[in-house]
mmCIF file of C-alpha atoms in Angstrom:
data_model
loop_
_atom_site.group_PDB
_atom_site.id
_atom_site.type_symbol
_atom_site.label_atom_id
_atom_site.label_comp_id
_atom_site.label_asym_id
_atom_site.label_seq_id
_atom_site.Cartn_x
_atom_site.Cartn_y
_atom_site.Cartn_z
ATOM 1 C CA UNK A 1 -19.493 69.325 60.899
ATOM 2 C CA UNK A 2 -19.681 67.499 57.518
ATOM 3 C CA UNK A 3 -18.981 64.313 56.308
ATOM 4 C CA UNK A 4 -19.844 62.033 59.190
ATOM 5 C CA UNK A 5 -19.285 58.683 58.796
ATOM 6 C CA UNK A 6 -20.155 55.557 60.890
ATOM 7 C CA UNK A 7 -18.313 52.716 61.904
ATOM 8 C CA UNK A 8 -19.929 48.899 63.390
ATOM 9 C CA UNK A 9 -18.046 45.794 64.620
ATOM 10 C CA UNK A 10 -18.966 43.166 66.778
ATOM 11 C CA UNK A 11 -17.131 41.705 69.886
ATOM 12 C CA UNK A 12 -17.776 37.617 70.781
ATOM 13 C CA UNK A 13 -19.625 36.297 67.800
ATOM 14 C CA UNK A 14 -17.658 32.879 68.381
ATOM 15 C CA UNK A 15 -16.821 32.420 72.051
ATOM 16 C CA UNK A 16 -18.861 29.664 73.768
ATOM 17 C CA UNK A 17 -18.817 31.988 76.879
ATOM 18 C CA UNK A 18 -20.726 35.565 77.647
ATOM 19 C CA UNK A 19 -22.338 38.112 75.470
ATOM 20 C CA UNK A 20 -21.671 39.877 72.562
ATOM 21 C CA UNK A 21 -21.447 43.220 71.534
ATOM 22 C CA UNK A 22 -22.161 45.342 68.918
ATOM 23 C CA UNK A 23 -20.863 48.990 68.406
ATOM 24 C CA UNK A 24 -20.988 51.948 66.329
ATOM 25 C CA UNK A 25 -18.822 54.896 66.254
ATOM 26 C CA UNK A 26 -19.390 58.433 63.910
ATOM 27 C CA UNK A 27 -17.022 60.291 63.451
ATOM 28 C CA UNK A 28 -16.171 63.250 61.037
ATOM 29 C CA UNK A 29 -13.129 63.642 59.001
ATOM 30 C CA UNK A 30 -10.941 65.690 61.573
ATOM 31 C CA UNK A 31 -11.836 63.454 64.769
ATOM 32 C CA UNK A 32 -11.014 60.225 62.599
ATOM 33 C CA UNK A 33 -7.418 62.250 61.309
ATOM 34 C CA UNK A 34 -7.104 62.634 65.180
ATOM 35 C CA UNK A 35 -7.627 59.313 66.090
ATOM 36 C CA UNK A 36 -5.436 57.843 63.732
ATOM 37 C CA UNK A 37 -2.472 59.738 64.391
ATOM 38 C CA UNK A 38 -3.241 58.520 68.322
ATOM 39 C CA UNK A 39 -2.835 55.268 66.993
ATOM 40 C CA UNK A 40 -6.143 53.743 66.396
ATOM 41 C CA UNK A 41 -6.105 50.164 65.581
ATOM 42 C CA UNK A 42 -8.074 46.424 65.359
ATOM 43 C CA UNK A 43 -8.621 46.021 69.253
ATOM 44 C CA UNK A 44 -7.479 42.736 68.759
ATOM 45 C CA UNK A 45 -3.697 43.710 68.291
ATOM 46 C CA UNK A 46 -3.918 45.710 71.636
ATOM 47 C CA UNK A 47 -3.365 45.255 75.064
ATOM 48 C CA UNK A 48 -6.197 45.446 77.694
ATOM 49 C CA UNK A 49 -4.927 48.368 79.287
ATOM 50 C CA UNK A 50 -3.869 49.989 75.870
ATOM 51 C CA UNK A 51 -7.850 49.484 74.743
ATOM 52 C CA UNK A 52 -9.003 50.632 78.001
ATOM 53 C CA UNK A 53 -7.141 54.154 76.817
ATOM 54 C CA UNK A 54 -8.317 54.112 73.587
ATOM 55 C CA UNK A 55 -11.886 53.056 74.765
ATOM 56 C CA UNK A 56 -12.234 56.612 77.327
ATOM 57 C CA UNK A 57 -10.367 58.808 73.845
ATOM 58 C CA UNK A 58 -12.722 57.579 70.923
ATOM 59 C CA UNK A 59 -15.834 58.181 73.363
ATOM 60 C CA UNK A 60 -13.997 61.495 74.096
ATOM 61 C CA UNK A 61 -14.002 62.276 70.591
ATOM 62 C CA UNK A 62 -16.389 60.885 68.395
ATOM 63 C CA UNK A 63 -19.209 62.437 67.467
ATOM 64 C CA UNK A 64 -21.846 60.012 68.730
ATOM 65 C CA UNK A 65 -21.219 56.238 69.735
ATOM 66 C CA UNK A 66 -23.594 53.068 71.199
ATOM 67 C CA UNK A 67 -23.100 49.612 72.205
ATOM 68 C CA UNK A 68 -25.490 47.114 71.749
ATOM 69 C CA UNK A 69 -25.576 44.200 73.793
ATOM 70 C CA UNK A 70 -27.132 40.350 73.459
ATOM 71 C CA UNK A 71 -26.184 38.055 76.505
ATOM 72 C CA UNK A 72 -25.666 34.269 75.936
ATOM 73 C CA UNK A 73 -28.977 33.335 76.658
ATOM 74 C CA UNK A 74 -30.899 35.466 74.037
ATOM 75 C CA UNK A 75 -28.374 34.125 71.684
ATOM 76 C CA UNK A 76 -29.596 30.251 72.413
ATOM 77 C CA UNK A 77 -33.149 31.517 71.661
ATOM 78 C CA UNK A 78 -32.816 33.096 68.527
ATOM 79 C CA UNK A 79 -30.882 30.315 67.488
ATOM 80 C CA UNK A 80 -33.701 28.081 67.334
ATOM 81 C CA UNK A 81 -34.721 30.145 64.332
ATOM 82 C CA UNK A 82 -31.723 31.908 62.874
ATOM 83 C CA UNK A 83 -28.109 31.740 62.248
ATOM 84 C CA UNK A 84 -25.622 33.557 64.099
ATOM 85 C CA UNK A 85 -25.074 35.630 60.736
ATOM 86 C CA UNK A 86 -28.385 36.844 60.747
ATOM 87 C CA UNK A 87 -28.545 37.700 64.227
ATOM 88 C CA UNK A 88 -25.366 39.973 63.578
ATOM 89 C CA UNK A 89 -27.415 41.332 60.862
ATOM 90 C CA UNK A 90 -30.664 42.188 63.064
ATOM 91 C CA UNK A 91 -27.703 43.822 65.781
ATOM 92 C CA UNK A 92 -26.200 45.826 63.533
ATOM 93 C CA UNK A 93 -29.063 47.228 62.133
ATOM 94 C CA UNK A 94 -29.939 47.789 65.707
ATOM 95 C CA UNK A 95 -27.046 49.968 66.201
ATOM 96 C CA UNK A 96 -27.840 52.063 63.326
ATOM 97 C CA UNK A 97 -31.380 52.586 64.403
ATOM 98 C CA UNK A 98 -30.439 53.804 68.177
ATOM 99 C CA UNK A 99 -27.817 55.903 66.717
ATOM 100 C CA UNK A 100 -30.145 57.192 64.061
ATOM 101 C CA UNK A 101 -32.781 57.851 67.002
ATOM 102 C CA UNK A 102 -30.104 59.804 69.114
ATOM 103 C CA UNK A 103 -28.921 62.093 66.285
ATOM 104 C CA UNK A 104 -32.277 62.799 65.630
ATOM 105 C CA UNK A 105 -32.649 64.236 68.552
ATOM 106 C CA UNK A 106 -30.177 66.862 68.574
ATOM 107 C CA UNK A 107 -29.822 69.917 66.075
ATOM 108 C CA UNK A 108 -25.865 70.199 66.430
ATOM 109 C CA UNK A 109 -25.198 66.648 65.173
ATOM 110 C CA UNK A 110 -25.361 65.841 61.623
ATOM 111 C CA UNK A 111 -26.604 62.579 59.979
ATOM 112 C CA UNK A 112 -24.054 60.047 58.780
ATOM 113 C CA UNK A 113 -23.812 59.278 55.403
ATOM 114 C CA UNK A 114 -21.624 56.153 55.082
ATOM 115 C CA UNK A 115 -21.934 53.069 57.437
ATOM 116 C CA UNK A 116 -18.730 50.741 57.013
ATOM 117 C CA UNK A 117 -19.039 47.594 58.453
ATOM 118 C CA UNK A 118 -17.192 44.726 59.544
ATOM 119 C CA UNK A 119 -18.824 42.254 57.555
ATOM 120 C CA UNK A 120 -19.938 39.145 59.638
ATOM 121 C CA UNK A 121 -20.622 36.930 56.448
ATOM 122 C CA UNK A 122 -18.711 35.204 54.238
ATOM 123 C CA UNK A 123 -20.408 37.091 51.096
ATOM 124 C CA UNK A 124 -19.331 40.612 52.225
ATOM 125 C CA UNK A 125 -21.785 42.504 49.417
ATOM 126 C CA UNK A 126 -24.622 39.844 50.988
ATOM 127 C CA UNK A 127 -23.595 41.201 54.703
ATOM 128 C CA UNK A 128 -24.406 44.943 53.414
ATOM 129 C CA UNK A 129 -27.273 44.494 51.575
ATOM 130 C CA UNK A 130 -29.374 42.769 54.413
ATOM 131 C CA UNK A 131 -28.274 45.199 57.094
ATOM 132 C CA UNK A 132 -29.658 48.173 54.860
ATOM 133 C CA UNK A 133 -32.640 45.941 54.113
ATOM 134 C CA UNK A 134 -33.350 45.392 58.159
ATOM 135 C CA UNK A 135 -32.355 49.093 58.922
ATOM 136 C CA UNK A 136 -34.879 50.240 56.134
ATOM 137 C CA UNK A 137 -37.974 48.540 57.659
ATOM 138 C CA UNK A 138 -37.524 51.512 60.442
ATOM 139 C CA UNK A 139 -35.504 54.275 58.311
ATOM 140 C CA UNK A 140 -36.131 53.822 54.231
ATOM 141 C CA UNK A 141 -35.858 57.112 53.618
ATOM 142 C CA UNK A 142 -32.446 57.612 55.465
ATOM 143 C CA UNK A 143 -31.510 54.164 54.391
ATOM 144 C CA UNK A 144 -31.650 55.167 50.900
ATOM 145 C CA UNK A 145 -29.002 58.180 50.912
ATOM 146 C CA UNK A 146 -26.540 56.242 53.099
ATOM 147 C CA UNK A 147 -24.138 54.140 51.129
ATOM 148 C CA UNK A 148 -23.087 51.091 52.836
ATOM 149 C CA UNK A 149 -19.716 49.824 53.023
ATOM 150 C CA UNK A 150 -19.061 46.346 54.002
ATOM 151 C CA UNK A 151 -15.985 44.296 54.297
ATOM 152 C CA UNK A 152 -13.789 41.747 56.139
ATOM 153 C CA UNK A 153 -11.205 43.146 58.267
ATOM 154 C CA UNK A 154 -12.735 46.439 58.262
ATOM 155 C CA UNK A 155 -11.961 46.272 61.903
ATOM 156 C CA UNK A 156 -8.232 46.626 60.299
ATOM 157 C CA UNK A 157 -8.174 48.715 57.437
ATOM 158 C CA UNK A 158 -10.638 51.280 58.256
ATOM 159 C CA UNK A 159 -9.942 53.349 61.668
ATOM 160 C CA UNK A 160 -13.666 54.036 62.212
ATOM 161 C CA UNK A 161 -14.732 50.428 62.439
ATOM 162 C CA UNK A 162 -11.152 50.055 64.433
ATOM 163 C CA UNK A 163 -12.622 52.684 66.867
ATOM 164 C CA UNK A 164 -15.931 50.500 66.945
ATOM 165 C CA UNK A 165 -14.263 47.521 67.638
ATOM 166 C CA UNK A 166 -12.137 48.561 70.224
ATOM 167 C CA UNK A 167 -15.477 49.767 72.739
ATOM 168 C CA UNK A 168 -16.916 46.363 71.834
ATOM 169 C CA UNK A 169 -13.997 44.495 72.849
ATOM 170 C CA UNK A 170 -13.506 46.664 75.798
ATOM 171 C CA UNK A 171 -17.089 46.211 76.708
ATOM 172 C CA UNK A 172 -17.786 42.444 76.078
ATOM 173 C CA UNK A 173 -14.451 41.973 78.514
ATOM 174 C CA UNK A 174 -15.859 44.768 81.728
ATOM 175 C CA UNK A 175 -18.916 41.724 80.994
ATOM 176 C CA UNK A 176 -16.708 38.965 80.728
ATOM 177 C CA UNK A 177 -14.997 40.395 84.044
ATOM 178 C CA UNK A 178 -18.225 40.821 85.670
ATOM 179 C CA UNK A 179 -19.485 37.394 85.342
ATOM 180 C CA UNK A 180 -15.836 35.714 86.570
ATOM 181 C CA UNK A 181 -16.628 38.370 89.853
ATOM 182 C CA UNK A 182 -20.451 37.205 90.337
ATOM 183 C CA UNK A 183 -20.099 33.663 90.114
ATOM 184 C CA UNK A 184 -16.815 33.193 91.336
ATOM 185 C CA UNK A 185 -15.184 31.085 88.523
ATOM 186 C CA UNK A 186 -12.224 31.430 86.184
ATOM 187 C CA UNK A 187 -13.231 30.124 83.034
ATOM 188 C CA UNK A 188 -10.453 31.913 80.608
ATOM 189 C CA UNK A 189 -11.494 33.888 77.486
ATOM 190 C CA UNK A 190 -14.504 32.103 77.039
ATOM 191 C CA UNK A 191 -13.365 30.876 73.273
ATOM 192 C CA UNK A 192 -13.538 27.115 71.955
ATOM 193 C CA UNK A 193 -10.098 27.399 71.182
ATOM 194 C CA UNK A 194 -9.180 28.558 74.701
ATOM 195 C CA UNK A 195 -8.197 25.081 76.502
ATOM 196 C CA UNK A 196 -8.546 26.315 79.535
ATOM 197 C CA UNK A 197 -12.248 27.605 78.865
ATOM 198 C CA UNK A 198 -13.246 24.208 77.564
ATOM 199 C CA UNK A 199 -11.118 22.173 80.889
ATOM 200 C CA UNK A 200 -13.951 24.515 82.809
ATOM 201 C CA UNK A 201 -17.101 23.326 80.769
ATOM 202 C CA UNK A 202 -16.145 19.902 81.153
ATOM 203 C CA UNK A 203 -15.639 20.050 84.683
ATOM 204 C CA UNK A 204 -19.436 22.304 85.256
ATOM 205 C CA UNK A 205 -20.757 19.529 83.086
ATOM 206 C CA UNK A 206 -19.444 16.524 85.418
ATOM 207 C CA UNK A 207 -20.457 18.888 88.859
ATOM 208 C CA UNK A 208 -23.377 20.075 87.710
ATOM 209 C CA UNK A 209 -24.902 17.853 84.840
ATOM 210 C CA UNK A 210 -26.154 21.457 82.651
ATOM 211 C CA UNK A 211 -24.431 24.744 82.179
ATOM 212 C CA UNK A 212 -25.646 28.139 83.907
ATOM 213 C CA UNK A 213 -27.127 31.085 81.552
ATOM 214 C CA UNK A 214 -23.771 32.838 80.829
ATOM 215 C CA UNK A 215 -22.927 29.781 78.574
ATOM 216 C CA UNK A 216 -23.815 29.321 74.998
ATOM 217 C CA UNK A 217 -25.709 26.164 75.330
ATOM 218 C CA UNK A 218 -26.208 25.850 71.445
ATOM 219 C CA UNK A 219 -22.455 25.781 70.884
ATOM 220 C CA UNK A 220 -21.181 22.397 70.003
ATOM 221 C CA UNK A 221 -18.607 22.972 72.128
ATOM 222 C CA UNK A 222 -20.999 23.026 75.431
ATOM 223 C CA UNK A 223 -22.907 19.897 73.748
ATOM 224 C CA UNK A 224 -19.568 17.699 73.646
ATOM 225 C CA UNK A 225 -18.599 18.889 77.102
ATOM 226 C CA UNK A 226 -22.114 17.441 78.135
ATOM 227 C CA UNK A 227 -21.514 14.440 76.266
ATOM 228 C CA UNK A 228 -18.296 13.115 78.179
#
């Protein structure tokens, strides 16, 4: 195989609700011609049961793939000491570095030599730059012959980071789904936007007076629902 390339997006940077997560995808040039002609897309444009296909085929297909995950609660901590832009930064480094670690371990599986990301800053060139920085502290020397590719809606335009995005989605929402099952509530998507999740924050807040671990307590949007 030759020419393996790696793809990262994230899944629930914003929601007020649940984890996110992080994923990474590498794939070489035939399995990402293969993909694409299956219809690979941003996993936001698809259907639940459409990304729960495409979820099963990329895994089928790519050539390695991880998902990191960071529940709601170690989000509130590192908040106290760093934006939500640089956590994405420290996860998405993280994904490199386990998938780094895993190729490493096996003969048949070449290293990737482009990472294209879905860049989680406003400055994409910034985005790059301090995701090869954080991934060199563990892996300068691979660091240095990877070139890194960041860019909004990568999760669009490219079909690897499409392919990422969709087993992040699909994951964060098995999680989502989880929590609804162990608690036994119905709070929606989990987004700010969603009325439906903030008519369920305002209610926990008046029942219960603070908000369980699965809710982003740092989010304005759980402060103001504690406020009424």
């Amino acid at each position: 195989m030759t020419g393996i390339k790696l793809g990262i997006d994230e899944a629930g940077k914003g929601p007020v609700i649940g984890p996110m997560c992080i994923a990474g995808v590498c794939l070489d040039a035939e399995q990402e011609k293969k993909l694409k002609i299956l219809g690979v897309n941003d996993s936001k444009k698809m259907a639940p049961k459409k990304r729960t296909f495409f979820d099963a085929t990329i895994k089928k297909y790519a050539t390695a793939w991880y998902v990191h995950e960071i529940d709601a609660k170690q989000i509130d901590d590192m908040r106290k000491i760093m934006t939500m832009n640089e956590i994405a930064v420290l996860c998405f480094s993280k994904v490199m570095e386990e998938m780094t670690a895993a190729i490493d371990l096996k003969d048949d599986i070449e290293m990737f030599t482009i990472a294209y990301l879905d860049a989680a800053d406003i400055f994409e060139d910034r985005f790059g730059r301090r995701v090869k920085t954080e991934y060199s502290k563990k892996y300068a020397d691979k660091a240095a012959e990877i070139e890194f590719i960041s860019k909004h809606k990568a999760d669009v335009n490219n079909p690897i980071v499409s392919s990422a995005s969709i087993i992040a989605k699909h994951r964060r929402d098995s999680l989502i789904e989880e929590i609804k099952k162990e608690e036994g509530v119905d709070f929606g998507s989990g987004y700010p936007s969603d009325p439906y999740t903030r008519r369920f924050l305002e209610k926990y807040a008046k029942e219960h007076g603070e908000f369980p671990d699965y809710v982003r307590k740092s989010w304005k949007t759980a402060e103001d629902a504690l406020s009424l």
